PDB file of N, CA, C and O in Angstrom:
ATOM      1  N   UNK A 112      29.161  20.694  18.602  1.00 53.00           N
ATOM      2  CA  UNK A 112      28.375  21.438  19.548  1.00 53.00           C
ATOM      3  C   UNK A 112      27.178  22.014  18.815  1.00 53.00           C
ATOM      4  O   UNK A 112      27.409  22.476  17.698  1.00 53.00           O
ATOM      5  N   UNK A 113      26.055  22.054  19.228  1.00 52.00           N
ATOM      6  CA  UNK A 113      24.809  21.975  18.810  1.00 52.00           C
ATOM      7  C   UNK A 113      24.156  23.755  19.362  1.00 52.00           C
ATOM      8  O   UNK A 113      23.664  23.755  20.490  1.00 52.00           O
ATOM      9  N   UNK A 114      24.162  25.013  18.677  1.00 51.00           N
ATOM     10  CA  UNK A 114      23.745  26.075  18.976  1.00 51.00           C
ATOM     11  C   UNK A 114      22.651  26.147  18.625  1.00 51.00           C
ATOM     12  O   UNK A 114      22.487  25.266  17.782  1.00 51.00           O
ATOM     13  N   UNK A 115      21.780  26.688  18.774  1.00 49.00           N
ATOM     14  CA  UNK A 115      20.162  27.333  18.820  1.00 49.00           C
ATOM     15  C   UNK A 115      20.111  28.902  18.941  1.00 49.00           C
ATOM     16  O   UNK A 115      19.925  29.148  20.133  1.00 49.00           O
ATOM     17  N   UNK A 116      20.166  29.651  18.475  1.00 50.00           N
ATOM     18  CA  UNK A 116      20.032  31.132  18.745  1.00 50.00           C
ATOM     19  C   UNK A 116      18.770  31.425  18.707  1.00 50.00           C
ATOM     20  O   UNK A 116      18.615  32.340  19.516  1.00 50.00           O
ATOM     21  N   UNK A 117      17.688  31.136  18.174  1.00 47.00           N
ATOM     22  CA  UNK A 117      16.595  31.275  18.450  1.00 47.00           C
ATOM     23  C   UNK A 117      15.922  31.284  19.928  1.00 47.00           C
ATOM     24  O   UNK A 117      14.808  31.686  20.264  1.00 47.00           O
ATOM     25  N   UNK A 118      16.932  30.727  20.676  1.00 42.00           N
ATOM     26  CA  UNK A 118      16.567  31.194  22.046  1.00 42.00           C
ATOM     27  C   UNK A 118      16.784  32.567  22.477  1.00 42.00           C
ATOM     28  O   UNK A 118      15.814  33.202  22.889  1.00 42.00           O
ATOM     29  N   UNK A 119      17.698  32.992  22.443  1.00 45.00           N
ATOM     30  CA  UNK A 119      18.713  34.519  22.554  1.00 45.00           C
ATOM     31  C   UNK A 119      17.471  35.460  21.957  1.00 45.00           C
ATOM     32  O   UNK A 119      17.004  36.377  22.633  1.00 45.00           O
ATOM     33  N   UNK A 120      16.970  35.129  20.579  1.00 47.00           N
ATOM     34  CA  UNK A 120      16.242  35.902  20.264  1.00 47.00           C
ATOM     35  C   UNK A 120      14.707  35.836  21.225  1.00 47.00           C
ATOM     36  O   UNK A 120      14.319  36.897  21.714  1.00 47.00           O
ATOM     37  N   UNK A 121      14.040  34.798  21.411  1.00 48.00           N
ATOM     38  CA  UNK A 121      12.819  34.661  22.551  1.00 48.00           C
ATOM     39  C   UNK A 121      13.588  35.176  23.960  1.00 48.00           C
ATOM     40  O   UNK A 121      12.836  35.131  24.934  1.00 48.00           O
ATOM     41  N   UNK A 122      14.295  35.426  24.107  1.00 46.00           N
ATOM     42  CA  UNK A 122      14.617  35.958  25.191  1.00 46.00           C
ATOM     43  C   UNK A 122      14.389  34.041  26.412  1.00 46.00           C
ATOM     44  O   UNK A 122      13.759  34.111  27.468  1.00 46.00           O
ATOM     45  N   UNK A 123      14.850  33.011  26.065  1.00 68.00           N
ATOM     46  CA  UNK A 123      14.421  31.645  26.644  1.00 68.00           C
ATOM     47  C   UNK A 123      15.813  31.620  27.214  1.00 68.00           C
ATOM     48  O   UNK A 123      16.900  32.191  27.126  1.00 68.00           O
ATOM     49  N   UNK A 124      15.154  30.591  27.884  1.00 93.00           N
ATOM     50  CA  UNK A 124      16.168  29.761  28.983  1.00 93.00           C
ATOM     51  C   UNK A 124      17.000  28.636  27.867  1.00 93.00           C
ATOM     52  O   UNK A 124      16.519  27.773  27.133  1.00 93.00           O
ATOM     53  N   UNK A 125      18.799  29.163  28.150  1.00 97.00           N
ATOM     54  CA  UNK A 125      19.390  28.100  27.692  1.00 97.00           C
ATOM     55  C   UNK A 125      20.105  27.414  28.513  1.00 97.00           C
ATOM     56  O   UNK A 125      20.486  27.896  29.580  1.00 97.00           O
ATOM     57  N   UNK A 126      20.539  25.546  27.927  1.00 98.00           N
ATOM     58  CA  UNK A 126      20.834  24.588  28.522  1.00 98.00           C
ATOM     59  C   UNK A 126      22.047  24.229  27.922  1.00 98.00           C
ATOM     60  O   UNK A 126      22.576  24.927  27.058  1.00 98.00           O
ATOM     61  N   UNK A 127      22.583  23.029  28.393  1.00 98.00           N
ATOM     62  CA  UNK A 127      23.338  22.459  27.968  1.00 98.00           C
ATOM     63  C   UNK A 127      23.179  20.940  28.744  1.00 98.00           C
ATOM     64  O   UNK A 127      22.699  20.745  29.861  1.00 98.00           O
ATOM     65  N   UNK A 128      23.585  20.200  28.048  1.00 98.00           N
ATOM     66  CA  UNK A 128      23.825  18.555  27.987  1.00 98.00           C
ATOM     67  C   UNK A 128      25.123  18.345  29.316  1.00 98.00           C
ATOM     68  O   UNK A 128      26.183  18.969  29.269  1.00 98.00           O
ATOM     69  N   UNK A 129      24.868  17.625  30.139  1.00 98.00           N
ATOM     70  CA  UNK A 129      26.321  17.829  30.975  1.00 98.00           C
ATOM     71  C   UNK A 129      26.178  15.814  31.500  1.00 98.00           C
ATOM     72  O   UNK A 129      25.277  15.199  32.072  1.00 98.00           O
ATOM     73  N   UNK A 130      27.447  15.397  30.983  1.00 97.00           N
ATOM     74  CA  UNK A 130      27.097  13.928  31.647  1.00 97.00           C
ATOM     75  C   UNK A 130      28.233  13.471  32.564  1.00 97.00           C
ATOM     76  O   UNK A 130      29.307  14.028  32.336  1.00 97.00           O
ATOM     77  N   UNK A 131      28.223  12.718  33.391  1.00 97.00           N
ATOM     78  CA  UNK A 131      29.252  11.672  34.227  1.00 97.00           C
ATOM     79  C   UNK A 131      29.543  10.819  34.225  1.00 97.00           C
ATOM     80  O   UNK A 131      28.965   9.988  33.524  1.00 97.00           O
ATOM     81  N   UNK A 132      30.499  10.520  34.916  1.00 95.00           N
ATOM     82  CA  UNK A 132      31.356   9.002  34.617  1.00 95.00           C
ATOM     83  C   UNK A 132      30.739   7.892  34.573  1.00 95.00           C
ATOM     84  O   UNK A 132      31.400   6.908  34.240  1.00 95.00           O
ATOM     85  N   UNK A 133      29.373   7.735  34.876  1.00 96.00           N
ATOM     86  CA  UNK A 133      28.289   6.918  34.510  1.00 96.00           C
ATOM     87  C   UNK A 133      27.772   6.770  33.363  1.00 96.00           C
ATOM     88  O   UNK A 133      27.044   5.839  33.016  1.00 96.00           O
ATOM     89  N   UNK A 134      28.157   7.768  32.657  1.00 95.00           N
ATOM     90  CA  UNK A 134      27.291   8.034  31.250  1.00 95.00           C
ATOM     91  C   UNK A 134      25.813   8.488  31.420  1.00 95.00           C
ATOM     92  O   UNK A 134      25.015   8.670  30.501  1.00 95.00           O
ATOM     93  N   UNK A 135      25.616   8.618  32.562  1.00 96.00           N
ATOM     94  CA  UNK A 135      24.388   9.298  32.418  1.00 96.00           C
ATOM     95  C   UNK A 135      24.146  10.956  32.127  1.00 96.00           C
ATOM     96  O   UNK A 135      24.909  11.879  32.412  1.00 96.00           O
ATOM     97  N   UNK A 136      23.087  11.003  31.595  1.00 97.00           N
ATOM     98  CA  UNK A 136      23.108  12.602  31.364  1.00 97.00           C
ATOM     99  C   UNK A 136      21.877  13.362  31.792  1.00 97.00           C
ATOM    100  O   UNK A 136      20.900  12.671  32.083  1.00 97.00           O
ATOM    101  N   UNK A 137      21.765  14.704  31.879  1.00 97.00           N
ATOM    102  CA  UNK A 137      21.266  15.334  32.189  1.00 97.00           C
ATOM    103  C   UNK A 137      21.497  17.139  31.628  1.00 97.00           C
ATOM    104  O   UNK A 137      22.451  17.688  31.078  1.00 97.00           O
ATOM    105  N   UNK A 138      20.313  17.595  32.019  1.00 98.00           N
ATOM    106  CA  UNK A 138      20.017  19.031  31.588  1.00 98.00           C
ATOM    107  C   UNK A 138      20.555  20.165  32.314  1.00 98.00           C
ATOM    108  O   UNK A 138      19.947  20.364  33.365  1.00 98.00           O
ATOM    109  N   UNK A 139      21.557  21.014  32.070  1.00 98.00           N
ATOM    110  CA  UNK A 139      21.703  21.892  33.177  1.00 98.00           C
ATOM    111  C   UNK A 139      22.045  23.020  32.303  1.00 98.00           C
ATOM    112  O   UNK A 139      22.683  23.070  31.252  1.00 98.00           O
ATOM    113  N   UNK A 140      21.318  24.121  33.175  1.00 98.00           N
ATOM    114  CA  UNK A 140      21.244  25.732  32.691  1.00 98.00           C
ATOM    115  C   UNK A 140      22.582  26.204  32.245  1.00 98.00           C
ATOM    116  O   UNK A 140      23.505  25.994  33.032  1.00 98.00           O
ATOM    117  N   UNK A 141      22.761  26.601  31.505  1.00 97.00           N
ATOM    118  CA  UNK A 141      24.000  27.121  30.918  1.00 97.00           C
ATOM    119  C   UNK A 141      25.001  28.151  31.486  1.00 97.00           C
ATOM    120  O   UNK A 141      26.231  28.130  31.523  1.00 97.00           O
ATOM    121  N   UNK A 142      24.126  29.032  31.906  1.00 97.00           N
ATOM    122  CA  UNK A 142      24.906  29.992  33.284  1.00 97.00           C
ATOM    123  C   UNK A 142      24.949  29.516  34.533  1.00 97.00           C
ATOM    124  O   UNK A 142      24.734  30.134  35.576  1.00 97.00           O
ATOM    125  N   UNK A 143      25.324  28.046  34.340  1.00 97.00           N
ATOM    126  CA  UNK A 143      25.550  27.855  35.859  1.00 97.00           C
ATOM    127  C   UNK A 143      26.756  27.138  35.767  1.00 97.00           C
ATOM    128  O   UNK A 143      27.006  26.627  34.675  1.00 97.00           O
ATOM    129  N   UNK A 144      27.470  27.010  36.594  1.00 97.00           N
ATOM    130  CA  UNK A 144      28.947  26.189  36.794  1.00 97.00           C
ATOM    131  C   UNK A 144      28.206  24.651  36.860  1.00 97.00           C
ATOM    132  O   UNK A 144      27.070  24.537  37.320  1.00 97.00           O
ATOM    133  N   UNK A 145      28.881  23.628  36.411  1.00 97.00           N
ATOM    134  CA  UNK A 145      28.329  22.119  36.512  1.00 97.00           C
ATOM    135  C   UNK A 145      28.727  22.010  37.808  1.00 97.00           C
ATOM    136  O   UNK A 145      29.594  22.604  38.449  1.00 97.00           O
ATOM    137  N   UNK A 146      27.542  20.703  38.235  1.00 96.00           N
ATOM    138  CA  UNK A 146      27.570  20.523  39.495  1.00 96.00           C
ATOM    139  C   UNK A 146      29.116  19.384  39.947  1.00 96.00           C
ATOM    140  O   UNK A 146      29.833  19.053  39.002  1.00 96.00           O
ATOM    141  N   UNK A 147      29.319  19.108  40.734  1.00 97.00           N
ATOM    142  CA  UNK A 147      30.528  17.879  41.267  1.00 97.00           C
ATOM    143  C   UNK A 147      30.105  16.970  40.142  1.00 97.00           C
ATOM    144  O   UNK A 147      29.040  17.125  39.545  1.00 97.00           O
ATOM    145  N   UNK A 148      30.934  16.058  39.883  1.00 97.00           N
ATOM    146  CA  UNK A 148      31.098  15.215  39.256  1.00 97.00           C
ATOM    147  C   UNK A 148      30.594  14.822  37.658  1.00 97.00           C
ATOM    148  O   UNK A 148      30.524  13.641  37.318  1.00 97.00           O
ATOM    149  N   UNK A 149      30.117  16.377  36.348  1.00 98.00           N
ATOM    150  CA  UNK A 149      29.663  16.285  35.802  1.00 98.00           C
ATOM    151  C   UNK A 149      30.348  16.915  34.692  1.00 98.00           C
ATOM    152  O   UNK A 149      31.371  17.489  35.065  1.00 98.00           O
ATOM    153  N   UNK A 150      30.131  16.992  33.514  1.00 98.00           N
ATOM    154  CA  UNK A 150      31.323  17.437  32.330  1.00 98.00           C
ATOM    155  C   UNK A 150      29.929  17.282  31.304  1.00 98.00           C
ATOM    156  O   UNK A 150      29.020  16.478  31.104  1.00 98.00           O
ATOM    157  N   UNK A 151      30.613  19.177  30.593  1.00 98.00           N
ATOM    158  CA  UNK A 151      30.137  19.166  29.200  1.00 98.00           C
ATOM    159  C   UNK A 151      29.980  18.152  27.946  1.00 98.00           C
ATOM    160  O   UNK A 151      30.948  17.813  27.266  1.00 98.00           O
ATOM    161  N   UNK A 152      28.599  17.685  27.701  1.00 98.00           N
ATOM    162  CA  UNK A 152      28.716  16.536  26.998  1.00 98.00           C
ATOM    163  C   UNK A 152      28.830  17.506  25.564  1.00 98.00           C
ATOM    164  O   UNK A 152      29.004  16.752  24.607  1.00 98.00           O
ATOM    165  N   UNK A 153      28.791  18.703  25.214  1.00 97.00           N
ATOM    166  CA  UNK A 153      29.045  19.722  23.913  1.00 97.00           C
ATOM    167  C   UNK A 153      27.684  20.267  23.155  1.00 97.00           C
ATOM    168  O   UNK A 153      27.704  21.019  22.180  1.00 97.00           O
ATOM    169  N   UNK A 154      26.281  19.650  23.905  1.00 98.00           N
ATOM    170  CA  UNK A 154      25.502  20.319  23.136  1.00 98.00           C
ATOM    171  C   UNK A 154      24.467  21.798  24.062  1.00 98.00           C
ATOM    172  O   UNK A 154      24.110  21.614  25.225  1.00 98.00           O
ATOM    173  N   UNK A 155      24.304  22.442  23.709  1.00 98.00           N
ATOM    174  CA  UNK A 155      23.639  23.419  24.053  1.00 98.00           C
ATOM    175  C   UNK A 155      22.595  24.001  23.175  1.00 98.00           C
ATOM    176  O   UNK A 155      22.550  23.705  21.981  1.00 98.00           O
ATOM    177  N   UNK A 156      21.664  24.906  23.785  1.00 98.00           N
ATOM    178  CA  UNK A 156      20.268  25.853  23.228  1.00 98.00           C
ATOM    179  C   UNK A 156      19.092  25.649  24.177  1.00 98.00           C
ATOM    180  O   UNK A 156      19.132  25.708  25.406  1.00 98.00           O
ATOM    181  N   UNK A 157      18.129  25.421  23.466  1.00 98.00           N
ATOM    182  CA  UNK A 157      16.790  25.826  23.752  1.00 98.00           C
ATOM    183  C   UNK A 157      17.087  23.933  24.986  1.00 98.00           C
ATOM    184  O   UNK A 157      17.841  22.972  24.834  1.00 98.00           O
ATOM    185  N   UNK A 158      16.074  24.265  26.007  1.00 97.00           N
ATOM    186  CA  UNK A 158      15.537  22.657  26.661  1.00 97.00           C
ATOM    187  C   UNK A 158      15.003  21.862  25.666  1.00 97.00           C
ATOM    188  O   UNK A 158      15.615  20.808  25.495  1.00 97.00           O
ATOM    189  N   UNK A 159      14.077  22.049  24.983  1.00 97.00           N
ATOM    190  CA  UNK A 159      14.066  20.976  23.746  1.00 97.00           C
ATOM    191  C   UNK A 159      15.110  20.202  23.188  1.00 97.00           C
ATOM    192  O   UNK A 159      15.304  18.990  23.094  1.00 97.00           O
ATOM    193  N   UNK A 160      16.230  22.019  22.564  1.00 98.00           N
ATOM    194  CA  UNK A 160      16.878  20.808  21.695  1.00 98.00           C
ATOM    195  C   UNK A 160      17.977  19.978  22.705  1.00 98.00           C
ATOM    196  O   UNK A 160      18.485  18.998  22.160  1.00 98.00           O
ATOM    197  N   UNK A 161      18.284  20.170  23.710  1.00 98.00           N
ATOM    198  CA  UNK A 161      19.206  19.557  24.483  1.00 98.00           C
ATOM    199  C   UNK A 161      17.970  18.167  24.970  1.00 98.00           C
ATOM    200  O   UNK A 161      18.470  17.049  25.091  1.00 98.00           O
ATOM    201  N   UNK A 162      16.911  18.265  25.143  1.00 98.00           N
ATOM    202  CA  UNK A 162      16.178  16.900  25.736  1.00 98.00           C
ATOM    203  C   UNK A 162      16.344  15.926  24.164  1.00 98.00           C
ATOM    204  O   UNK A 162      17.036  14.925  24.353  1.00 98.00           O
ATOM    205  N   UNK A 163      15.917  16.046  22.946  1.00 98.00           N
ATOM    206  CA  UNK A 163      16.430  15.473  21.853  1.00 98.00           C
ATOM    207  C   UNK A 163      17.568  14.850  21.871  1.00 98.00           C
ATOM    208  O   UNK A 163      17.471  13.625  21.799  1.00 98.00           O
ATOM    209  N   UNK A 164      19.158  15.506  21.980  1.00 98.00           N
ATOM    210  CA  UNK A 164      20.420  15.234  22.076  1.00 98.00           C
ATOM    211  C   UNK A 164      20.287  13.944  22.834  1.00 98.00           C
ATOM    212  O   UNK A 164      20.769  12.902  22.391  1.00 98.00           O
ATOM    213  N   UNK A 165      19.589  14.008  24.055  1.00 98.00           N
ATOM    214  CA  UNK A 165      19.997  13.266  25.704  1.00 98.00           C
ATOM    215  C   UNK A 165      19.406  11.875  24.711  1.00 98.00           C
ATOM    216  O   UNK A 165      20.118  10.958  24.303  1.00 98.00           O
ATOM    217  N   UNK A 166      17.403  12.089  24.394  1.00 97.00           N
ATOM    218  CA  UNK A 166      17.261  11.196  23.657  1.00 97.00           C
ATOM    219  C   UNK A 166      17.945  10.063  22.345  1.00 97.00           C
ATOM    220  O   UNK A 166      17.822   8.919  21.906  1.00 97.00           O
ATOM    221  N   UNK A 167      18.580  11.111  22.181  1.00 97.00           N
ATOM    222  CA  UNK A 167      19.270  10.394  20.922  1.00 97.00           C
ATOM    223  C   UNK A 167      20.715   9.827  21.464  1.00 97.00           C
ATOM    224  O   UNK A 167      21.086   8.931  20.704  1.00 97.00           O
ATOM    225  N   UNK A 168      21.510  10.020  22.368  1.00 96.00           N
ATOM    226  CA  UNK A 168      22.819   9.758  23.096  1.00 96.00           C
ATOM    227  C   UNK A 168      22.678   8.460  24.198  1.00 96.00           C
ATOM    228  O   UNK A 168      23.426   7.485  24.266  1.00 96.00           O
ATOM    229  N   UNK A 169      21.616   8.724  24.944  1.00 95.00           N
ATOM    230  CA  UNK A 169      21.064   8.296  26.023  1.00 95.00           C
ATOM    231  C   UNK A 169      20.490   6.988  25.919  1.00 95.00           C
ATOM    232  O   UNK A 169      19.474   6.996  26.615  1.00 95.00           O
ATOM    233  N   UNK A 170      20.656   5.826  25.364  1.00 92.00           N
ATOM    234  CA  UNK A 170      19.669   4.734  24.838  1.00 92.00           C
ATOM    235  C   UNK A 170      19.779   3.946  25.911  1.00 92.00           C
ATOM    236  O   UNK A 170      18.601   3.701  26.172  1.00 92.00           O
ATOM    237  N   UNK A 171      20.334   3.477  26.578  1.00 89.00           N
ATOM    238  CA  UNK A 171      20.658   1.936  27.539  1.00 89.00           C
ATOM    239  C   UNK A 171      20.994   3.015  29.353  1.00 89.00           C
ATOM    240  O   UNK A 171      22.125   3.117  29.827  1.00 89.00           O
ATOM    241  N   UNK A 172      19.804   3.610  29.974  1.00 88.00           N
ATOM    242  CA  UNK A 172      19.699   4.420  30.853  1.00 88.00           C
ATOM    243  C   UNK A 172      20.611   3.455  32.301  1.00 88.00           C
ATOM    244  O   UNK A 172      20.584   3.889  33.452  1.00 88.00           O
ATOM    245  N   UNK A 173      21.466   1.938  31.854  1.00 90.00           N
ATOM    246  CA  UNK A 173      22.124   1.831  33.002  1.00 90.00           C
ATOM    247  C   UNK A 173      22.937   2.279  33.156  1.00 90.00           C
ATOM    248  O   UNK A 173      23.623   2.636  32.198  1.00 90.00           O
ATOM    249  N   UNK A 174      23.365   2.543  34.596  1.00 89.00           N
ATOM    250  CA  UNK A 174      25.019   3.200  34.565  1.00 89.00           C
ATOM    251  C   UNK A 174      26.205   2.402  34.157  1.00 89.00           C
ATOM    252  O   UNK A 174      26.293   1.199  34.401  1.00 89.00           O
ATOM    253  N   UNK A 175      27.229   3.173  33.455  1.00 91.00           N
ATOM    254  CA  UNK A 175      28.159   2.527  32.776  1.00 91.00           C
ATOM    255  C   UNK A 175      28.573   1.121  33.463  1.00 91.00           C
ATOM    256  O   UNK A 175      28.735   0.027  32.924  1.00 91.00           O
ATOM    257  N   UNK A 176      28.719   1.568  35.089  1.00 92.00           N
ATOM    258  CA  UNK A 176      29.589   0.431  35.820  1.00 92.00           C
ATOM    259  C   UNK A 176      28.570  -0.981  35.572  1.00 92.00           C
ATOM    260  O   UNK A 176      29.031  -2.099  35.339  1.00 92.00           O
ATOM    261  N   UNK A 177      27.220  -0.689  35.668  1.00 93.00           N
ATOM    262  CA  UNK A 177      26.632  -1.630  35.442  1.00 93.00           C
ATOM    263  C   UNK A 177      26.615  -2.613  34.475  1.00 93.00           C
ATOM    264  O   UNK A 177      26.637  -3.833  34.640  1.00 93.00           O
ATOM    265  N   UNK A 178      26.561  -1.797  33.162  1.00 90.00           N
ATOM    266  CA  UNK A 178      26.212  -2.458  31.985  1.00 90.00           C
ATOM    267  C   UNK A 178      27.567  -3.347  31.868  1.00 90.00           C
ATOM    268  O   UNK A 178      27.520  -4.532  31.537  1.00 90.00           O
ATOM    269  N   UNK A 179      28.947  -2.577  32.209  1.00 90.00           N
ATOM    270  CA  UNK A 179      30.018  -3.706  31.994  1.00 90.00           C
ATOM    271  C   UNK A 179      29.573  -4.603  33.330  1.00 90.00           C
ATOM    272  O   UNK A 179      28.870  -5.518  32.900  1.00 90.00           O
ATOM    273  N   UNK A 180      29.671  -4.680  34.416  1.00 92.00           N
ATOM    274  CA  UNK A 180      29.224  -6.133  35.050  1.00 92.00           C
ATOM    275  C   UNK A 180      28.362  -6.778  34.219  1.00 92.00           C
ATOM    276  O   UNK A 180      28.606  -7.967  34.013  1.00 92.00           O
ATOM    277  N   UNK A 181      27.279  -6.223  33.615  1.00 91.00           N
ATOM    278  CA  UNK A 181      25.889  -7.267  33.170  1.00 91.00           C
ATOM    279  C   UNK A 181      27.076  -7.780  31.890  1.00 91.00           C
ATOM    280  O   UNK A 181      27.537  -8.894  32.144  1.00 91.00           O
ATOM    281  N   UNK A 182      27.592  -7.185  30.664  1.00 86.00           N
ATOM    282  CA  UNK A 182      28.108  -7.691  29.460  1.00 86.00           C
ATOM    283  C   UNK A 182      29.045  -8.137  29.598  1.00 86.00           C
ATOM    284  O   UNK A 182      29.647  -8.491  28.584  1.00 86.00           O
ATOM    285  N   UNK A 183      29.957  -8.458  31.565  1.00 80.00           N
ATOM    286  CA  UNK A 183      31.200  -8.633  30.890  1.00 80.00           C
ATOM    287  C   UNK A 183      31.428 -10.501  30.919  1.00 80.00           C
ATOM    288  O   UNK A 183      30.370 -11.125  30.839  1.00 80.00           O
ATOM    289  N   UNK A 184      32.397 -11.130  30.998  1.00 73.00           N
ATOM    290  CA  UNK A 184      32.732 -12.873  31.243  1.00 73.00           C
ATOM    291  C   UNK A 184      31.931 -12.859  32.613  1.00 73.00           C
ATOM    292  O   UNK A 184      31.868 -12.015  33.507  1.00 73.00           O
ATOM    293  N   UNK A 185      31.319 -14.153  32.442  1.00 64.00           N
ATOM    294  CA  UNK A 185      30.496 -14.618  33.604  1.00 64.00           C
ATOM    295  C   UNK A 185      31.576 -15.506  34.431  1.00 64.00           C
ATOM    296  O   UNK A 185      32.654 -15.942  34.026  1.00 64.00           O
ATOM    297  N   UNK A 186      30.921 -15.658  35.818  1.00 56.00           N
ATOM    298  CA  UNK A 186      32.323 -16.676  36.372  1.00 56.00           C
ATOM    299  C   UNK A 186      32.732 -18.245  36.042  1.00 56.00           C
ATOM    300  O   UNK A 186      33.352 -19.057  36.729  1.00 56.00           O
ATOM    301  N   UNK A 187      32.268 -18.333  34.998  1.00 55.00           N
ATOM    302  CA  UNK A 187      32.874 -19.823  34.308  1.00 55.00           C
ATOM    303  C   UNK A 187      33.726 -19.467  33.323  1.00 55.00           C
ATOM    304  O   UNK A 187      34.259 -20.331  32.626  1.00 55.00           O
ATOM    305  N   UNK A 188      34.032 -17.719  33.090  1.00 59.00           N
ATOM    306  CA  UNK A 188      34.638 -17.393  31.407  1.00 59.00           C
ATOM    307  C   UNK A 188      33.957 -17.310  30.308  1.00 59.00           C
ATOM    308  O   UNK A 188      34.450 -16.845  29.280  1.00 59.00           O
ATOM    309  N   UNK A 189      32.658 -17.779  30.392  1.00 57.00           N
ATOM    310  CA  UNK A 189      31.721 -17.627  29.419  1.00 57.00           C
ATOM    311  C   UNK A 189      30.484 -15.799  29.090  1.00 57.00           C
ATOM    312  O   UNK A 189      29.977 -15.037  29.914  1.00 57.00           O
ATOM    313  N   UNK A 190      30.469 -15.792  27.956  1.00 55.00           N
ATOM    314  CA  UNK A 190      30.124 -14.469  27.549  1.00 55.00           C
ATOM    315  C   UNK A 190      28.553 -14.194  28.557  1.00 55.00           C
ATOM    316  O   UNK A 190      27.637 -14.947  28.227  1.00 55.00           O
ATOM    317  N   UNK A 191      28.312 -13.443  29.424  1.00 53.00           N
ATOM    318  CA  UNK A 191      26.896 -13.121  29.288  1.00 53.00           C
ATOM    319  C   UNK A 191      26.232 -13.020  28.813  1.00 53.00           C
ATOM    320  O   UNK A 191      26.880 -13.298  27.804  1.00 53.00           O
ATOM    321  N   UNK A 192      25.075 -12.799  28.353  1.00 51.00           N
ATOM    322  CA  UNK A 192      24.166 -12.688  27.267  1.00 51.00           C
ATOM    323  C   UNK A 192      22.535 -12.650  27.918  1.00 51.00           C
ATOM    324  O   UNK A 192      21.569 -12.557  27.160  1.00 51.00           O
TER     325      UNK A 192
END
């Protein structure tokens, strides 16, 4: 889990990383309850450093269900690619 106190001290808005069963992620305020269908991905602080995290976690922006249809056996048994 990723802290920043330097926010606390600016008196700033803190975040946290929150993603879903998609793997997608997103930014949400820290004093707020997560919305339906979303779970602490563990990093928190400043919006910066949580947009970094997303960047660095976040590489292949399809949703999970997708990417396994696109990577999985095609209908002959053969690998996609």
């Amino acid at each position: 889990m990723t802290e920043d106190s330097s926010t606390e001290k600016q008196g700033g808005d803190r975040y946290r990383v929150v993603v879903n069963d998609e793997e997608q992620y997103a930014l949400w305020p820290a004093d707020r309850d997560n919305a339906p269908g979303w779970r602490d991905e563990g990093t928190t602080g400043t919006r910066e450093t949580c947009l970094r995290r997303v960047e660095e976690v976040w590489t292949d922006m399809r949703p999970a269900s997708l990417r396994r249809r696109m990577d999985g056996p095609a209908a002959d048994g053969t690998e996609q690619r």
